[in-house]
Structures are given as C-alpha cells and as structure tokens.
Coordinates of N, CA and C in Angstrom, one line a residue:
X1 N 68.6 60.6 55.9 CA 68.7 61.0 57.2 C 69.4 62.0 58.6
X2 N 68.7 62.8 58.7 CA 69.1 64.2 59.2 C 70.2 63.9 60.4
X3 N 71.2 64.3 60.1 CA 72.4 63.8 61.1 C 72.9 65.2 62.2
X4 N 72.6 64.9 63.5 CA 72.8 66.3 64.3 C 73.8 66.4 64.8
X5 N 75.1 67.5 64.9 CA 76.2 67.5 65.6 C 75.8 68.1 66.5
X6 N 76.3 67.5 68.3 CA 75.5 68.1 69.2 C 77.0 68.8 70.1
X7 N 77.0 69.9 70.1 CA 77.9 70.7 70.4 C 78.1 71.0 72.7
X8 N 77.0 71.2 72.2 CA 77.2 71.7 73.9 C 76.2 70.1 74.3
X9 N 76.9 70.3 76.1 CA 76.0 69.6 76.7 C 74.5 69.2 76.5
X10 N 74.7 71.3 76.7 CA 72.3 71.3 77.1 C 72.1 71.0 76.1
X11 N 71.7 71.4 74.6 CA 71.5 70.4 74.0 C 71.1 69.3 73.8
X12 N 71.3 67.7 73.9 CA 71.1 66.3 74.4 C 69.8 66.3 74.4
X13 N 69.2 65.5 73.8 CA 67.8 65.4 74.5 C 67.5 63.7 74.5
X14 N 66.6 64.0 75.5 CA 67.1 63.3 77.0 C 66.1 61.5 75.9
X15 N 64.9 62.2 74.6 CA 64.5 60.5 74.2 C 65.4 59.6 73.6
X16 N 67.0 60.8 72.4 CA 67.4 59.4 71.5 C 68.2 59.1 72.8
X17 N 68.4 58.9 73.7 CA 69.4 58.6 74.2 C 68.9 57.5 74.9
X18 N 67.2 57.8 76.0 CA 67.4 56.7 76.2 C 66.6 55.1 75.7
X19 N 66.2 56.1 74.1 CA 66.0 54.9 73.0 C 67.0 53.6 72.9
X20 N 68.6 54.5 73.1 CA 69.6 54.0 72.1 C 69.8 53.5 73.8
X21 N 70.3 53.6 74.3 CA 69.4 52.7 75.9 C 69.2 51.8 76.2
X22 N 68.4 51.4 75.8 CA 66.6 50.2 76.1 C 67.0 49.5 75.1
X23 N 67.3 50.2 73.4 CA 67.7 49.0 71.9 C 68.9 47.8 72.7
X24 N 69.6 48.1 73.6 CA 70.3 46.9 74.0 C 69.9 46.0 75.0
X25 N 69.8 44.7 74.2 CA 68.9 43.9 74.7 C 69.6 43.4 75.8
X26 N 70.8 43.1 76.5 CA 70.3 42.9 77.8 C 70.3 43.7 79.1
X27 N 70.1 44.8 78.5 CA 70.0 46.1 79.3 C 68.3 46.0 79.7
X28 N 67.6 46.0 77.9 CA 66.7 45.7 77.8 C 65.9 44.8 79.1
X29 N 66.8 43.6 79.2 CA 65.7 42.3 79.4 C 66.1 42.2 81.7
X30 N 67.8 42.8 81.4 CA 67.8 43.5 82.9 C 66.0 44.5 83.4
X31 N 66.0 44.9 82.8 CA 65.0 45.9 83.3 C 63.3 45.3 83.2
X32 N 62.8 44.3 82.2 CA 61.8 44.1 82.3 C 62.1 42.5 84.0
X33 N 62.9 41.8 83.4 CA 63.0 40.9 84.5 C 63.3 41.4 85.8
X34 N 63.6 42.8 86.1 CA 63.4 43.8 87.7 C 61.8 43.8 87.9
X35 N 61.3 44.4 86.5 CA 59.8 45.1 87.1 C 59.1 43.9 87.0
X36 N 59.0 43.1 86.7 CA 58.0 42.0 85.4 C 58.0 41.2 86.6
X37 N 58.9 40.7 87.0 CA 59.0 39.7 87.4 C 59.9 39.1 88.7
X38 N 60.0 40.3 89.2 CA 61.2 40.2 90.5 C 62.4 39.9 90.9
X39 N 62.7 39.8 89.4 CA 64.7 39.7 89.2 C 64.7 38.8 88.9
X40 N 63.8 37.2 88.5 CA 64.0 36.1 88.1 C 64.4 36.0 86.8
X41 N 65.3 35.8 86.0 CA 65.7 35.8 84.8 C 64.3 34.6 83.4
X42 N 63.5 35.4 83.1 CA 62.2 34.7 82.7 C 62.9 35.3 80.9
X43 N 63.2 36.8 80.7 CA 63.4 37.4 79.5 C 65.1 37.8 79.1
X44 N 65.3 36.6 78.5 CA 66.7 36.6 78.0 C 66.9 37.1 76.7
X45 N 68.2 37.7 77.0 CA 68.5 38.8 75.9 C 68.6 38.3 74.7
X46 N 69.4 37.3 74.5 CA 69.3 35.9 73.2 C 67.8 36.3 71.7
X47 N 66.9 35.6 73.3 CA 65.8 35.3 72.6 C 64.2 36.6 72.4
X48 N 65.7 38.2 72.7 CA 64.9 39.1 72.0 C 65.5 39.9 70.8
X49 N 64.4 40.3 69.8 CA 64.7 41.2 68.6 C 63.6 42.3 68.7
X50 N 64.7 43.1 67.6 CA 64.1 44.3 67.7 C 62.3 44.2 66.9
X51 N 61.7 44.9 67.2 CA 60.7 44.9 66.2 C 60.2 46.2 65.5
X52 N 59.7 45.8 65.0 CA 58.4 47.8 64.5 C 58.4 48.7 64.7
X53 N 58.7 49.6 65.0 CA 57.7 50.8 65.8 C 56.6 51.6 65.5
X54 N 56.9 51.5 64.4 CA 55.7 52.4 63.8 C 54.2 52.4 63.2
X55 N 53.2 52.3 64.3 CA 52.3 52.2 64.7 C 51.5 53.0 63.5
X56 N 51.8 53.9 62.3 CA 51.2 54.4 61.5 C 50.0 53.7 60.9
X57 N 49.0 55.1 60.2 CA 48.1 53.9 59.7 C 47.5 54.8 58.7
X58 N 46.4 54.7 58.4 CA 45.2 55.0 56.8 C 44.3 55.0 57.2
X59 N 43.3 55.7 58.1 CA 41.9 55.3 58.9 C 41.0 56.0 57.3
X60 N 39.7 55.2 57.0 CA 38.6 55.7 55.4 C 37.7 55.7 56.9
X61 N 37.3 57.1 56.1 CA 35.7 57.4 56.4 C 35.0 57.6 55.6
X62 N 34.1 57.9 55.9 CA 32.7 57.9 54.6 C 32.4 58.9 53.7
X63 N 32.9 58.0 52.2 CA 32.8 58.6 51.1 C 34.4 58.3 50.8
X64 N 35.3 59.6 50.6 CA 36.2 59.5 50.0 C 37.2 59.6 50.9
X65 N 36.5 60.2 52.0 CA 37.3 61.1 53.8 C 38.3 59.9 54.0
X66 N 39.7 60.7 53.7 CA 40.8 59.0 54.8 C 41.3 60.5 55.5
X67 N 41.8 59.8 56.7 CA 42.6 60.2 57.9 C 43.9 59.5 58.1
X68 N 45.3 59.7 58.1 CA 46.1 59.7 58.7 C 46.6 59.9 60.5
X69 N 47.4 58.6 60.3 CA 47.6 58.0 62.0 C 49.0 58.5 61.8
X70 N 49.5 58.9 62.6 CA 50.9 58.8 63.0 C 51.8 58.5 63.9
X71 N 52.0 57.4 64.1 CA 52.7 57.6 65.8 C 53.3 56.1 65.6
X72 N 54.8 56.6 66.4 CA 55.9 55.8 66.5 C 56.4 55.7 68.7
X73 N 56.1 53.8 68.7 CA 56.1 54.1 69.5 C 57.9 53.9 70.1
X74 N 58.6 53.9 71.2 CA 60.2 54.0 71.9 C 61.1 53.0 71.6
X75 N 60.3 52.0 71.9 CA 61.2 50.8 72.5 C 59.9 50.0 71.9
X76 N 60.1 48.6 71.1 CA 59.7 47.2 70.6 C 60.2 46.1 70.5
X77 N 60.4 45.2 71.3 CA 61.0 44.1 71.3 C 60.1 43.2 71.2
X78 N 60.7 42.4 70.3 CA 60.2 40.3 69.6 C 60.7 39.7 71.1
X79 N 60.0 38.8 71.2 CA 60.7 38.3 72.9 C 60.2 36.6 72.5
X80 N 60.6 35.6 71.5 CA 60.8 34.6 71.6 C 60.5 33.6 72.9
X81 N 60.7 33.5 73.6 CA 60.5 32.2 74.8 C 60.2 31.2 73.8
X82 N 60.9 29.6 74.4 CA 60.5 28.1 74.2 C 59.3 28.2 73.3
X83 N 57.7 28.7 73.9 CA 57.2 28.1 73.5 C 56.3 30.0 72.5
X84 N 55.6 30.1 71.6 CA 55.5 31.2 71.5 C 56.3 33.2 71.1
X85 N 55.4 33.6 71.4 CA 55.7 35.2 70.7 C 55.6 36.0 71.9
X86 N 56.3 37.2 72.6 CA 55.8 38.0 72.6 C 56.0 39.4 72.2
X87 N 55.4 40.3 72.2 CA 56.1 41.5 72.1 C 55.6 42.9 73.4
X88 N 56.5 43.3 73.6 CA 57.2 44.1 75.0 C 57.8 45.7 74.2
X89 N 57.2 46.4 75.2 CA 57.8 47.5 74.8 C 58.1 48.4 75.8
X90 N 58.6 49.7 75.8 CA 58.8 51.0 76.0 C 58.1 52.5 75.8
X91 N 58.0 52.5 76.4 CA 57.6 54.4 76.7 C 57.8 54.8 77.5
X92 N 59.0 55.6 76.6 CA 60.0 56.8 77.3 C 59.0 58.2 77.5
X93 N 59.7 58.7 78.8 CA 58.6 59.5 79.2 C 59.6 60.8 81.0
X94 N 59.6 61.9 80.8 CA 60.1 62.5 81.7 C 59.3 63.0 82.6
X95 N 58.0 62.7 82.9 CA 57.0 63.4 84.0 C 55.7 62.3 83.5
X96 N 55.5 62.0 84.7 CA 54.0 61.4 85.0 C 53.4 62.4 84.2
X97 N 52.2 61.6 83.3 CA 51.3 61.5 82.7 C 50.2 61.0 82.5
X98 N 49.2 61.2 83.3 CA 48.0 60.2 82.9 C 47.1 59.5 82.2
X99 N 47.5 59.9 80.6 CA 47.3 60.0 79.1 C 48.1 58.6 78.7
X100 N 49.1 58.6 79.6 CA 49.9 57.7 79.5 C 49.0 56.0 78.5
X101 N 48.9 55.1 79.6 CA 48.0 54.4 79.1 C 46.8 54.8 78.0
X102 N 46.2 55.6 78.0 CA 45.3 56.0 75.9 C 46.7 55.9 75.5
X103 N 47.7 56.5 75.7 CA 49.3 56.4 74.5 C 49.2 55.0 74.1
X104 N 49.0 54.3 75.0 CA 49.5 52.6 75.4 C 48.6 52.5 74.8
X105 N 47.4 52.5 74.9 CA 45.9 51.6 74.3 C 45.9 51.8 72.9
X106 N 46.1 53.1 72.5 CA 45.8 53.9 71.3 C 46.9 52.9 70.2
X107 N 48.2 53.1 70.6 CA 49.7 51.7 68.9 C 49.1 50.5 69.6
X108 N 48.7 50.6 70.6 CA 47.6 48.6 70.7 C 46.8 48.3 69.3
X109 N 46.5 48.9 69.4 CA 44.9 49.6 68.3 C 45.2 49.7 67.2
X110 N 46.2 50.8 66.6 CA 46.9 50.5 66.0 C 47.7 49.1 64.8
X111 N 47.8 48.6 65.7 CA 48.3 47.8 65.9 C 47.7 46.4 64.7
X112 N 46.6 46.2 65.6 CA 45.4 45.3 65.3 C 45.0 45.8 64.2
X113 N 44.6 47.1 63.9 CA 44.4 47.7 62.6 C 45.5 46.8 61.5
X114 N 46.6 47.2 62.1 CA 47.4 46.4 60.5 C 47.5 45.0 60.4
X115 N 47.6 44.3 62.0 CA 47.0 43.0 61.8 C 45.8 42.6 61.0
X116 N 44.9 43.2 61.1 CA 43.8 42.4 60.4 C 43.4 42.9 58.6
X117 N 44.0 44.0 58.9 CA 44.6 44.8 57.5 C 45.4 43.4 56.1
X118 N 45.7 42.8 57.5 CA 47.4 41.7 56.8 C 46.6 40.3 56.6
X119 N 45.6 40.0 57.7 CA 44.6 39.2 57.3 C 43.7 39.3 56.3
X120 N 43.3 40.3 56.2 CA 42.3 40.5 55.2 C 42.8 39.9 53.5
X121 N 44.1 41.0 53.7 CA 45.1 40.3 52.6 C 45.2 38.9 52.0
X122 N 45.5 38.3 53.0 CA 45.9 37.0 52.8 C 44.4 36.4 52.3
X123 N 44.0 36.6 53.6 CA 42.5 36.0 52.6 C 42.0 35.9 51.3
X124 N 42.1 37.3 50.7 CA 42.4 37.8 49.2 C 42.5 37.1 49.1
X125 N 44.5 37.2 48.8 CA 45.2 36.6 48.1 C 45.1 34.5 48.2
X126 N 44.3 34.1 48.7 CA 44.3 32.8 49.0 C 42.9 32.9 48.4
X127 N 42.4 33.8 47.4 CA 40.9 33.2 47.1 C 39.3 33.6 48.2
X128 N 39.9 34.0 49.2 CA 39.3 34.3 50.1 C 38.2 32.2 49.8
X129 N 39.4 31.6 49.8 CA 38.2 30.0 50.3 C 37.7 29.7 51.1
X130 N 38.7 29.8 52.7 CA 38.0 29.6 54.0 C 36.7 30.4 54.1
X131 N 37.2 32.4 54.2 CA 35.3 32.7 54.4 C 34.2 31.8 52.9
X132 N 34.9 31.8 51.8 CA 33.5 30.9 51.0 C 33.0 30.0 51.3
X133 N 33.8 29.1 52.3 CA 33.4 27.5 53.2 C 32.9 27.8 54.3
X134 N 33.0 28.8 55.1 CA 32.6 29.4 56.1 C 30.4 29.7 55.4
X135 N 30.8 30.8 55.1 CA 29.6 31.4 54.0 C 28.6 29.9 53.4
X136 N 29.2 29.2 53.1 CA 28.8 28.0 52.2 C 27.8 27.4 53.6
X137 N 28.3 27.5 54.4 CA 28.2 25.9 56.1 C 26.9 27.3 56.1
X138 N 26.9 28.3 56.1 CA 25.8 29.3 56.2 C 26.2 29.7 58.3
X139 N 27.3 29.6 58.9 CA 27.3 29.5 60.0 C 27.9 30.9 60.5
X140 N 27.5 31.8 61.5 CA 27.6 33.4 61.8 C 29.0 33.6 62.9
X141 N 30.1 33.1 62.4 CA 31.1 33.3 62.6 C 31.5 34.4 62.5
X142 N 31.6 35.0 61.4 CA 32.3 35.8 60.5 C 32.1 37.0 61.1
X143 N 33.6 38.4 61.0 CA 33.2 39.1 61.8 C 33.1 40.8 61.1
X144 N 33.0 41.7 61.2 CA 32.9 42.8 59.8 C 33.8 42.5 58.8
X145 N 34.9 42.0 59.1 CA 36.3 42.0 57.6 C 36.3 40.4 57.4
X146 N 35.8 40.1 57.6 CA 35.1 38.7 57.1 C 36.6 37.1 58.0
X147 N 37.1 38.5 58.5 CA 37.6 36.8 59.2 C 36.8 36.1 60.2
X148 N 37.9 34.8 59.9 CA 36.6 34.0 60.8 C 37.3 33.7 62.4
X149 N 38.8 33.7 62.3 CA 39.1 33.9 64.0 C 40.1 32.6 63.1
X150 N 40.5 31.9 62.6 CA 41.4 30.7 62.2 C 43.0 31.9 61.3
X151 N 43.6 31.1 62.6 CA 45.3 31.5 61.7 C 45.0 30.7 60.7
X152 N 45.0 32.3 59.2 CA 45.6 31.5 58.0 C 46.8 31.1 57.7

C-alpha cells in the first residue's frame, strides 16, 4: 500500500477526498434519499455495507488469446432493507461527461460476467446435477453457459 504525505494544499486530489467522504453510510444514505426519493427516508445508514468495487476480469478470445479489463467503481454499497437487497453506486466526476452512462454500463456488464462465472462454478461443484436433469427432459431453457436461470 502506497502512502503519500500531502504537504501542499494544491496537491490534494479530489477523487480520494470524495471517495472518503461518501464511504460514510449516513452521508451516502442522505444523498440517495435526497436524489432518488425526494428526501423520504427509504435508505437507512444501518442497512448499508461496503461492497467490492473491483470489476476487473479476464475475457477469453479465440484460441489462446486473453484480454484483461481493469475497472474500479468509486463507491458501491449494498443495501439490505426488509426485503431483498440492492447495490447502489456513486461515480465521482469533476466535469459532465457524455460517456459516463457507458462507463457505468461497462461496470454492470463486468459484474454480470463475474456473477455468471460464479454460477458456472457452483454448477460444476454440484456435479452439474440441475443442468443434467434439464438436458434429460430435453428442455430448451439452457443459455450459452448452461445456466438455466434457477437460483443455485
């Protein structure tokens, strides 16, 4: 871990300052409630927990070709209200940029890739029993990975 000592006020970088500020669950909940729910207290600080921000992955291509994608979200929190859970993220930026929605979509797609790999690994560890039963019934529900959409 690299530690930098800041001696001049002008050398303070805004990104780490903003990340540190929004890591506070009370502030995060206030922002989300104000922006998304018109101030109604829907999200509570005690229901929030930090969630992994690393969305990096390896994509396999044709033959032996592989590509690494390195991406990190600024802030990602998991909210576990009374029913279910939701992931809520914040991306800090100093200027309005038209590609921000695309950047967020890439993060989401990489997270889906990670989830798909977890499903595939769970199916392999279970001996692929659920997928085998589906194949035996000759159903056509299988998708590219062999995941039927059922919760493992």
